[in-house]
Amino acid sequence: MRFFRAVVLVSAVAGCAPMADDSVTYTLYRSSAAAEMRIHVATFDAMEAEAYNRENCQIAAVLFQAQPGVVVHYWCEKGRYRK
């Protein structure tokens, strides 16, 4: 029970953190194996320089892509998720 309260508290605090503006934010997307789609995977919006978020997004894309059996493509776009 103590662990559960800690997780809830950390989640609440993390949700209240200020977000970086779009000029330093990068979003990771992937394609779909079933249809032509662009699917949101993650948003990198740390309150750091643009290079920090861009590099972390690119590292994540490379790591996801390198998994055995992956048939979809991963890539990063500057800015927040948009349809």
XYZ file of C-alpha atoms in Angstrom:
83
model
C 0.000 0.000 0.000
C 2.871 2.356 0.793
C 4.336 1.708 -2.671
C 0.996 2.529 -4.305
C 0.777 5.860 -2.462
C 4.326 6.705 -3.536
C 3.510 5.965 -7.187
C 0.373 8.122 -7.035
C 2.283 10.974 -5.381
C 5.118 10.852 -7.912
C 2.607 10.735 -10.782
C 0.742 13.737 -9.420
C 3.915 15.762 -8.962
C 5.241 14.818 -12.408
C 1.936 15.843 -13.960
C 2.274 19.321 -12.455
C 5.718 20.003 -13.876
C 5.897 22.831 -16.402
C 6.240 21.760 -20.019
C 8.871 22.970 -22.410
C 7.630 25.110 -25.271
C 7.260 23.682 -28.768
C 10.558 25.158 -29.957
C 12.514 22.582 -27.912
C 10.026 19.683 -28.043
C 10.383 16.573 -30.230
C 7.867 13.789 -30.794
C 8.597 10.167 -31.671
C 6.284 8.520 -34.194
C 6.077 5.113 -35.825
C 4.445 3.734 -38.921
C 1.889 0.934 -38.921
C 2.438 -2.501 -40.407
C -1.259 -2.717 -41.315
C -1.977 0.664 -42.911
C -0.355 3.937 -43.884
C -0.430 5.720 -40.529
C 1.673 7.963 -38.294
C 1.303 6.778 -34.675
C 2.405 8.821 -31.643
C 4.868 6.949 -29.427
C 6.399 9.548 -27.094
C 6.955 13.259 -26.595
C 10.325 14.603 -25.473
C 9.717 17.935 -23.756
C 12.277 18.240 -20.979
C 13.040 21.766 -19.836
C 16.457 21.571 -21.503
C 17.975 22.837 -24.732
C 16.492 21.668 -28.029
C 19.468 19.383 -28.683
C 18.736 17.416 -25.491
C 15.192 16.504 -26.567
C 16.168 15.929 -30.210
C 19.028 13.583 -29.278
C 16.915 11.615 -26.790
C 14.166 11.227 -29.374
C 16.650 10.041 -31.993
C 18.237 7.570 -29.559
C 14.794 6.156 -28.727
C 13.962 5.838 -32.438
C 17.196 3.935 -33.108
C 16.663 1.621 -30.117
C 13.046 0.846 -31.047
C 14.038 0.268 -34.685
C 16.892 -2.073 -33.695
C 14.638 -4.543 -31.871
C 14.505 -7.962 -33.549
C 11.448 -8.452 -35.728
C 10.421 -4.795 -35.931
C 8.749 -4.130 -39.276
C 7.622 -0.545 -38.664
C 9.659 2.636 -39.047
C 10.380 5.073 -36.168
C 11.210 8.757 -36.627
C 11.240 12.088 -34.785
C 9.527 15.347 -35.692
C 10.074 18.730 -34.110
C 7.148 19.963 -32.005
C 4.333 18.390 -30.043
C 2.104 15.569 -31.248
C -0.288 16.646 -33.953
C -2.643 14.575 -36.069
